[in-house]
Short mmCIF file of C-alpha atoms in Angstrom, two decimals:
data_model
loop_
_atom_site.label_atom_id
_atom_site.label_comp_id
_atom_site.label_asym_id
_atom_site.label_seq_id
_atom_site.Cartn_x
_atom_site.Cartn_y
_atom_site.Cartn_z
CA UNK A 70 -8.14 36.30 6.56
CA UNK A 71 -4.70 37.94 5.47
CA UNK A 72 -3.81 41.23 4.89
CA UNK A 73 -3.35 41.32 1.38
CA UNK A 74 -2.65 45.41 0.94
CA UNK A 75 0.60 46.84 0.60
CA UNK A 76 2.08 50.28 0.03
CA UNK A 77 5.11 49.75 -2.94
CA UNK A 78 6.46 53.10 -3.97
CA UNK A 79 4.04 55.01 -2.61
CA UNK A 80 0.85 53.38 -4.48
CA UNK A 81 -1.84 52.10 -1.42
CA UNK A 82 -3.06 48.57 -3.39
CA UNK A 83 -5.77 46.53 -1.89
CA UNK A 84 -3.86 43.94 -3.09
CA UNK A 85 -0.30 42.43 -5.09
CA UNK A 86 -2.45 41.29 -7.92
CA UNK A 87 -2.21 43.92 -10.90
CA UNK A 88 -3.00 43.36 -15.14
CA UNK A 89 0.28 43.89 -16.98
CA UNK A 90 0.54 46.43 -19.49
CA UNK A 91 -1.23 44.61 -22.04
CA UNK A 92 -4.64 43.57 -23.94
CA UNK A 93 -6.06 43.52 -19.74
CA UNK A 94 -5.92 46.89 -19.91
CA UNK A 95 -6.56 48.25 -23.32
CA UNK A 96 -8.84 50.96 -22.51
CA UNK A 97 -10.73 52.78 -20.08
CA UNK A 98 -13.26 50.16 -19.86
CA UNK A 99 -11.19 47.34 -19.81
CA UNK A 100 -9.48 48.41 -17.06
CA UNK A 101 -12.79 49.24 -14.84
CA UNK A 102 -13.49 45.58 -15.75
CA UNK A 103 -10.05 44.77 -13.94
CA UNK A 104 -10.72 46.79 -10.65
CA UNK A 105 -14.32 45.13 -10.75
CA UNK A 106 -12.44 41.40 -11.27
CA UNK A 107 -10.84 42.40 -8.29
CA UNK A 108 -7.45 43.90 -9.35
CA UNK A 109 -5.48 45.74 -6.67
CA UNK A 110 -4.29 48.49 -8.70
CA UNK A 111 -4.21 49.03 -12.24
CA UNK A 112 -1.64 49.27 -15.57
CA UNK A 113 -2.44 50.70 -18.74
CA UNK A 114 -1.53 49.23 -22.17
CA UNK A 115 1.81 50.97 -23.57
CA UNK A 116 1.25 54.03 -24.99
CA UNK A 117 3.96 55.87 -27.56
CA UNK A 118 3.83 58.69 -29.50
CA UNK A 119 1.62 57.03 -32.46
CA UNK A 120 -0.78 54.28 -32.47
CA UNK A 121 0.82 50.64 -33.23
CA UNK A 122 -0.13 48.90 -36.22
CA UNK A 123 -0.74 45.17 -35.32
CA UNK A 124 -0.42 42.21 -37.47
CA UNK A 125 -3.54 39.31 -37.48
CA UNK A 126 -3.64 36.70 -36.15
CA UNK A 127 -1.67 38.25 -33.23
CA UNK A 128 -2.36 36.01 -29.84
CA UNK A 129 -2.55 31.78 -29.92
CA UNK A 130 -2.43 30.06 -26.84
CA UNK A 131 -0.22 26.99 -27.37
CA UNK A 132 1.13 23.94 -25.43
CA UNK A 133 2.09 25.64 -21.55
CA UNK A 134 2.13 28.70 -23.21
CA UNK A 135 1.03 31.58 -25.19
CA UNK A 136 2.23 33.50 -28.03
CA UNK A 137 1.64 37.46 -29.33
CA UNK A 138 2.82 39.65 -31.63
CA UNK A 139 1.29 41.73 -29.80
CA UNK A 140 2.81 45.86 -29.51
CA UNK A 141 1.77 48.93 -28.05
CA UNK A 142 -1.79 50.28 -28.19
CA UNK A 143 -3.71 50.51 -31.32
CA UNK A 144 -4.74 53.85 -29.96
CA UNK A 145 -3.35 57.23 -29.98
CA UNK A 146 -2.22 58.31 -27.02
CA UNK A 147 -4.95 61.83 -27.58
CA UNK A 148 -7.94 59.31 -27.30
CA UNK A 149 -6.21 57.94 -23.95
CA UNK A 150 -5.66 61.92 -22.48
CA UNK A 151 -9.10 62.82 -23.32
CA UNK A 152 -11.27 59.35 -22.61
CA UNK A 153 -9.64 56.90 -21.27
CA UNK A 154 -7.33 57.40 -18.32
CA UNK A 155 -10.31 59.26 -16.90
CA UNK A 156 -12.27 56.06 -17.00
CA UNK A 157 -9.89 54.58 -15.59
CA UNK A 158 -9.52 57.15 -12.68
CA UNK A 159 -13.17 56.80 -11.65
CA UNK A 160 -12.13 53.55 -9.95
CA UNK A 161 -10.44 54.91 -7.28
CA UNK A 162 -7.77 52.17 -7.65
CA UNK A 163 -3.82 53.89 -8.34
CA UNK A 164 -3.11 53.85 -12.12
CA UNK A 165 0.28 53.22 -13.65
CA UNK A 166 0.68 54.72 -16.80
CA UNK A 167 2.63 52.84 -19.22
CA UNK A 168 4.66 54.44 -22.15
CA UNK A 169 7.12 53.77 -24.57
CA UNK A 170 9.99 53.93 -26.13
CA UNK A 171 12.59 56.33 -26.13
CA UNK A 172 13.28 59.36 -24.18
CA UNK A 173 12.31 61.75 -26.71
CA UNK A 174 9.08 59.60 -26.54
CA UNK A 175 9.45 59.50 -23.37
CA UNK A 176 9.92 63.58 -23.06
CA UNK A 177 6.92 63.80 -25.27
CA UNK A 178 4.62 61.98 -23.40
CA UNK A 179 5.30 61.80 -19.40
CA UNK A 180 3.84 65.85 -19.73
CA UNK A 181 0.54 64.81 -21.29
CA UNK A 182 -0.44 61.69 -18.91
CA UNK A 183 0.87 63.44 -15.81
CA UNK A 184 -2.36 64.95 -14.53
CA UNK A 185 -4.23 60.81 -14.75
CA UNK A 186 -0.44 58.49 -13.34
CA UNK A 187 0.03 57.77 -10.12
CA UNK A 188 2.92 56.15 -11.06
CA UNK A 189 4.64 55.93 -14.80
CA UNK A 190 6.17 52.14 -16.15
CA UNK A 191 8.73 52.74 -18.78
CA UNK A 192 9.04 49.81 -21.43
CA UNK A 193 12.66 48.82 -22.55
CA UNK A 194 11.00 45.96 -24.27
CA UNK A 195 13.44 46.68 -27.34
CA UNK A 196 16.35 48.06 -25.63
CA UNK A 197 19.29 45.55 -25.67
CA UNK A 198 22.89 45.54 -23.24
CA UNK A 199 23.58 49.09 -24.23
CA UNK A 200 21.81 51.03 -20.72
CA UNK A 201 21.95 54.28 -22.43
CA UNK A 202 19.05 54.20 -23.48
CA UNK A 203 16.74 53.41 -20.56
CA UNK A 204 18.85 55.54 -18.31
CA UNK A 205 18.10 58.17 -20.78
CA UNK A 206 14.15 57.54 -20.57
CA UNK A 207 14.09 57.24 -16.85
CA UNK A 208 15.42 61.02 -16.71
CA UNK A 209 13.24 62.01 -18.83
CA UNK A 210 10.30 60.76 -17.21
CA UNK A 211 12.02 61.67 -13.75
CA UNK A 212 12.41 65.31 -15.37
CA UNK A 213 8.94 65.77 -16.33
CA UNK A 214 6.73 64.25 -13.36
CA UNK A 215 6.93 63.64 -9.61
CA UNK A 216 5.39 60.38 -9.38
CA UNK A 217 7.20 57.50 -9.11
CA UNK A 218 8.69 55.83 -12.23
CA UNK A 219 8.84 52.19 -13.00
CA UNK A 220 11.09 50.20 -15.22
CA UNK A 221 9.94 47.23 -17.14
CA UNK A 222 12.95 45.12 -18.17
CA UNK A 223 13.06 42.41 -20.49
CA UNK A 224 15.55 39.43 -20.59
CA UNK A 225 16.02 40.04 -24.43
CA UNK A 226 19.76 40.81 -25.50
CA UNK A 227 20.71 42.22 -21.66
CA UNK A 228 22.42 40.91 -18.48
CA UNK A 229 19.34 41.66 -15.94
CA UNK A 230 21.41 42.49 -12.93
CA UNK A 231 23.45 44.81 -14.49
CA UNK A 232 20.22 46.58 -16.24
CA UNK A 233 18.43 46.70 -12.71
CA UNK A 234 21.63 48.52 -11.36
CA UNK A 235 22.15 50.50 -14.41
CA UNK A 236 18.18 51.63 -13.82
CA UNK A 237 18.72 52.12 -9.72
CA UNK A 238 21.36 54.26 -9.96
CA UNK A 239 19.32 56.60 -13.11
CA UNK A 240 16.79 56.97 -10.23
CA UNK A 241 14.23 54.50 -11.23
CA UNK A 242 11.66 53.70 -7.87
CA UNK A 243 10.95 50.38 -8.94
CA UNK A 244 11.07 47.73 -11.29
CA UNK A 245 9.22 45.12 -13.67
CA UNK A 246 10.44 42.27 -14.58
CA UNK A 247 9.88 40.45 -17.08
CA UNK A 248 8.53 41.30 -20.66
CA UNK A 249 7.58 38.43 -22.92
CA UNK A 250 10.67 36.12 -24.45
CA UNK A 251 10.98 35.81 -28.24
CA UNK A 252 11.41 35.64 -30.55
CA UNK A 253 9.55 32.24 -31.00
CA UNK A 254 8.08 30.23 -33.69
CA UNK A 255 4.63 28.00 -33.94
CA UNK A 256 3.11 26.86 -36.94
CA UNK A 257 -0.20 25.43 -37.95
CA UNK A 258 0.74 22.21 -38.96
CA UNK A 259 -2.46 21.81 -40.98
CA UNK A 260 -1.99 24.88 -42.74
CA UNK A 261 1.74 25.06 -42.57
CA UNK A 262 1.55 28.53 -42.28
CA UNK A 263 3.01 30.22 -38.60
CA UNK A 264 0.19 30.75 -35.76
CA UNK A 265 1.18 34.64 -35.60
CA UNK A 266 0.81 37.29 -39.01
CA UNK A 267 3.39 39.57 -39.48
CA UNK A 268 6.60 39.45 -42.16
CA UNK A 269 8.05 36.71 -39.90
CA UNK A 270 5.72 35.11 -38.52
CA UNK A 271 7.35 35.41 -34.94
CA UNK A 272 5.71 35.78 -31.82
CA UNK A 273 6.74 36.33 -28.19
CA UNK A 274 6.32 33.66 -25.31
CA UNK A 275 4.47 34.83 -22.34
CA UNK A 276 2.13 32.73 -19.59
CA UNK A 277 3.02 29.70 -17.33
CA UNK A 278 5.94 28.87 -19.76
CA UNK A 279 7.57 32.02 -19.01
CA UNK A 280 7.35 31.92 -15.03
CA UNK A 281 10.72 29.91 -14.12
CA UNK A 282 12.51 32.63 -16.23
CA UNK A 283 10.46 35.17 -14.98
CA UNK A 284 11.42 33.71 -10.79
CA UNK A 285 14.89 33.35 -11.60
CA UNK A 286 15.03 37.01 -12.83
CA UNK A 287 13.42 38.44 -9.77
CA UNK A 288 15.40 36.42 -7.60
CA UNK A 289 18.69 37.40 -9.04
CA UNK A 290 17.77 41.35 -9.40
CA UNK A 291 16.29 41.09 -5.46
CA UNK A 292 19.85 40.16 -4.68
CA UNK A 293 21.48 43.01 -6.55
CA UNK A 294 19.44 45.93 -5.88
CA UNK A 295 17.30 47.35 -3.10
CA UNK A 296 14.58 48.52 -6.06
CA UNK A 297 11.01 46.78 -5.32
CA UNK A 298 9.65 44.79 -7.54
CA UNK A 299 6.47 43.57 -9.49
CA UNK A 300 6.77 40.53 -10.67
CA UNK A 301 5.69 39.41 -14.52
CA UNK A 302 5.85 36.42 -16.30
CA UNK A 303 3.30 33.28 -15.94
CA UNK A 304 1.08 33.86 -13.10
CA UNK A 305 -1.93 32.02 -13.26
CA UNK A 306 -2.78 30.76 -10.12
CA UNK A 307 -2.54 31.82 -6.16
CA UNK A 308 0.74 29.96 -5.83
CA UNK A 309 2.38 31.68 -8.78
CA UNK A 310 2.33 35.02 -7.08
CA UNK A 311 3.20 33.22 -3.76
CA UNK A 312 6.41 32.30 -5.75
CA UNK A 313 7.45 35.28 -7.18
CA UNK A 314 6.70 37.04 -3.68
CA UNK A 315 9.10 34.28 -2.20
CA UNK A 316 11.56 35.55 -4.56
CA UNK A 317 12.09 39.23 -3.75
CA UNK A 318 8.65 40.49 -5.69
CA UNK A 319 6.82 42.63 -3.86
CA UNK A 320 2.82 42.36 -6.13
CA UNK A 321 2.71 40.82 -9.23
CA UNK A 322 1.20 41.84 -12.86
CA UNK A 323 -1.08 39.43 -14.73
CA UNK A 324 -1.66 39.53 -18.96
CA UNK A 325 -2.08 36.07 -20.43
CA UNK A 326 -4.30 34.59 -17.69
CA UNK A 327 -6.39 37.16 -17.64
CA UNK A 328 -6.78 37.35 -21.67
CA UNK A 329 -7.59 33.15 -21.06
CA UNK A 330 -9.77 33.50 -18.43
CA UNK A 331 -10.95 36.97 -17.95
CA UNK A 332 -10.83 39.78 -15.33
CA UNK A 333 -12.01 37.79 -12.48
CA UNK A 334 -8.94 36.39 -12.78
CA UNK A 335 -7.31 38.66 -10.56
CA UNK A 336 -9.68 38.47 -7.59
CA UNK A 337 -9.43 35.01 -7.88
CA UNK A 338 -5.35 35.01 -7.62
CA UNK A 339 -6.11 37.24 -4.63
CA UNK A 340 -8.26 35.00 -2.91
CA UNK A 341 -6.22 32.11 -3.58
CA UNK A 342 -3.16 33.88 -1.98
CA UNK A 343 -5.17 34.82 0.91
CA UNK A 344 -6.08 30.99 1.44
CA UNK A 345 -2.53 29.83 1.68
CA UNK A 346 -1.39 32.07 3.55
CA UNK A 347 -4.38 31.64 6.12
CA UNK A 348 -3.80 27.37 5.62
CA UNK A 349 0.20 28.42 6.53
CA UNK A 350 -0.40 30.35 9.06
CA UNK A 351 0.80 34.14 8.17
CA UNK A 352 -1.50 37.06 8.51
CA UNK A 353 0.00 39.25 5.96
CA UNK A 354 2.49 39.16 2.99
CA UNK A 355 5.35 40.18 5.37
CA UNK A 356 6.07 36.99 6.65
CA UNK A 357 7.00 35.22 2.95
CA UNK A 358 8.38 38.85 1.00
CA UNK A 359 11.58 37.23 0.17
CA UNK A 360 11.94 34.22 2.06
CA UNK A 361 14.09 32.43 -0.59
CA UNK A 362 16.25 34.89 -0.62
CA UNK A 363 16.82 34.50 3.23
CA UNK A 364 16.52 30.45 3.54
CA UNK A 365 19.01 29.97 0.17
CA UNK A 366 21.97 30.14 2.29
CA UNK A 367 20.53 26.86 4.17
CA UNK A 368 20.46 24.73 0.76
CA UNK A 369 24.24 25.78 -0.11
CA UNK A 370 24.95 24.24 3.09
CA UNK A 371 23.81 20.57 2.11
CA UNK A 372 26.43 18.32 1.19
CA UNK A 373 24.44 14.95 0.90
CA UNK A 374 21.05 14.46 -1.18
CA UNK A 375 18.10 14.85 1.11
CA UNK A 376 15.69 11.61 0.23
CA UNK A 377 12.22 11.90 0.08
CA UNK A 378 9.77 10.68 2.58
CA UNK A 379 6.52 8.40 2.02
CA UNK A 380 3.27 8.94 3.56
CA UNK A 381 1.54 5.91 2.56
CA UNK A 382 -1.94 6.89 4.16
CA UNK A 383 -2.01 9.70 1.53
CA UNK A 384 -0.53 7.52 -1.83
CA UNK A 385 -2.97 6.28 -4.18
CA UNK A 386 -0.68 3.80 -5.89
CA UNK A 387 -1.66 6.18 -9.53
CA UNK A 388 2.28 5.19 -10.56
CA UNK A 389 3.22 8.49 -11.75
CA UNK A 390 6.41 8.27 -9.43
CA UNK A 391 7.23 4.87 -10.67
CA UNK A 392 6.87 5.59 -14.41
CA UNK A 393 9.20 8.31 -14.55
CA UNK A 394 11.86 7.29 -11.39
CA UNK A 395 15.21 6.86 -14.21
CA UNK A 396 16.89 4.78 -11.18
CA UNK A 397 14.32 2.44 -10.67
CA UNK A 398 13.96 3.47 -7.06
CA UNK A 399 10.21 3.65 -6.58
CA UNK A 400 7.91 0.53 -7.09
CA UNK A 401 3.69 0.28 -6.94
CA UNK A 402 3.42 -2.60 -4.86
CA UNK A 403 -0.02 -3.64 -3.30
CA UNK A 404 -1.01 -0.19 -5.01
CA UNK A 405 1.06 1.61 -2.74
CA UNK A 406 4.64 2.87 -3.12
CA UNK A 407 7.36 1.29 -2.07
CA UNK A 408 11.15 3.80 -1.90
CA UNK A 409 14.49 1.75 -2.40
CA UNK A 410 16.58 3.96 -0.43
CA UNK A 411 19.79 2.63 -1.82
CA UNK A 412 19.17 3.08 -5.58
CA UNK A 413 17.33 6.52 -5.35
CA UNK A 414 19.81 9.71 -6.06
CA UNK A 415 17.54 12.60 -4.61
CA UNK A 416 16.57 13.98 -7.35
CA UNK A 417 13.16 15.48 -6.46
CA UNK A 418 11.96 14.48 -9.88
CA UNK A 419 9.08 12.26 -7.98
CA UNK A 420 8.03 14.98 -5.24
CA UNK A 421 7.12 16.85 -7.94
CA UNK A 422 4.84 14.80 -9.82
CA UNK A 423 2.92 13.33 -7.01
CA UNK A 424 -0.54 14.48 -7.22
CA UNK A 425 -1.73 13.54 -3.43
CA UNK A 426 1.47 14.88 -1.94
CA UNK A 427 2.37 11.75 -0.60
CA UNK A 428 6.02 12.02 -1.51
CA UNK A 429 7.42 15.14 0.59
CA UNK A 430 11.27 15.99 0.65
CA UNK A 431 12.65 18.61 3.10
CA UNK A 432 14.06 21.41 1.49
#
């Protein structure tokens, strides 16, 4: 069994899986539900200084994705000081207080919520290039508490490198990344009417959809500052948080599977991490924290296309590779595949869609 607990800016986890600021954590008792689901620490829904008013319909789960028009939470932040943070507490797990928006807001609320955070998460959700503002809510909240500050950044309207430095150098501890994506449009094609309420209509893309955004973010902003990082955006399974650790992340926040599926989602993600790393042979998160960001120097060195290899004990001749090879360089033949090593390019396409793993290329 692995090691799965970390320290990241001072919070002791008992694990990197966490619920995003979100529905996962929309009150007191939803968020005992995440510690008992196995969560390693928790994250409050975004509080500001009054209540949101939410459209309906609000969430859809669509093709590889999900939509919201979701905001912050429906309730004020008096009910969260006097009820629910406490509830919360009574876990024992660390809590990170989210709030929003601005840093009056900001400067109005970091006081209140001080005596339940262990750690505050600022959302720039609607902050574009302009770092002004964020820098301006990260001294706030740095002003009014001691514990550390997070910064949630979204890759709406901004240059993400540039806003992780911009936050690093206002004295932000660590970072979030990423918010949802939007805005985005689905309609009911029976009704002809858009999935999400609201004047627009719009909604904002979030689960495994979002997570190749969500990787490349972390993996540029691991490059460009020294911050750590919880990573956001599509995790659903074991090897989703494996990824985004690869990348620079250090634990990883969950919203839309957990909505799907519930809050034994995140003991699950736990238990799947601590599988692969036992099947790969590391005893703790140490040994993969980063480790794209360490071999990517090896791939820049390639200057031919690395073909992939057969294992022909493992194929099951289900033509997967075959139907979608554009070069014609993979036949079913006897129900097992055969590689023309002349006509294919390298281009991975097939190692990705092989269900038995029989087609393997070094990278």
């Amino acid at each position: 069994m692995a090691d799965l607990s970390l320290n990241i800016c001072g919070l002791v986890l008992r694990n990197p899986v966490l619920p995003a600021a979100g529905p996962p954590g929309r009150n007191g008792e939803a968020l005992v539900a995440c510690a008992r689901g196995g969560a390693g620490g928790l994250v409050s829904k975004t509080v500001s200084t009054q209540p949101a008013v939410v459209p309906a319909p609000n969430m859809a789960e669509i093709r590889g994705g999900f939509l919201n028009t979701e905001l912050w939470s429906e309730l004020p932040v008096e009910q969260w000081i006097a009820t629910e943070y406490a509830l919360a507490k009574e876990t024992g797990l660390p809590l990170i207080i989210s709030l929003g928006y601005s840093a009056a807001d900001i400067t109005n609320l970091a006081p209140r919520v001080r005596p339940f955070a262990d750690a505050l998460e600022l959302s720039t959700h609607y902050i574009g290039e302009d770092p002004r503002p964020m820098i301006d809510a990260i001294q706030a909240a740095k002003q009014a508490v001691q514990v550390p500050v997070l910064v949630k950044l979204s890759p709406l309207g901004r240059e993400m490198t540039a806003a992780a430095q911009a936050a690093q150098e206002a004295g932000a501890d660590g970072l979030v990344l990423i918010n949802s994506f939007g805005p985005c449009l689905a309609i009911d094609v029976e009704s002809a009417l858009p999935l999400m309420g609201g004047e627009t209509g719009y909604g904002w893309l979030s689960g495994p959809a979002l997570k190749p955004l969500a990787v490349r973010c972390i993996f540029d902003v691991a490059r460009a500052v020294s911050l750590p990082i919880f990573g956001v955006g599509g995790v659903t399974r074991g090897v989703d948080a494996i990824e985004m650790i690869m990348a620079g992340a250090a634990a990883v926040q969950v919203c839309t599977a957990a909505i799907l599926k519930g809050p034994t989602v995140f003991g699950e993600i736990a238990s799947e991490m601590d599988a692969w790393l036992e099947k790969h042979g590391h005893t703790s998160l140490d040994a993969i924290q980063g480790l794209t960001l360490k071999r990517w120097g090896e791939r820049q060195l390639r200057t031919t296309p690395v073909l992939p290899s057969l294992d022909l004990d493992a194929c099951t001749g289900c033509r997967l590779c075959e139907a979608s090879c554009v070069y014609d360089a993979i036949r079913i033949i006897d129900k097992k595949a055969v590689l023309d090593q002349e006509r294919c390019t390298g281009c991975g396409l097939c190692v990705t869609r092989c269900r038995p793993g029989a087609l393997r290329v070094a990278r």
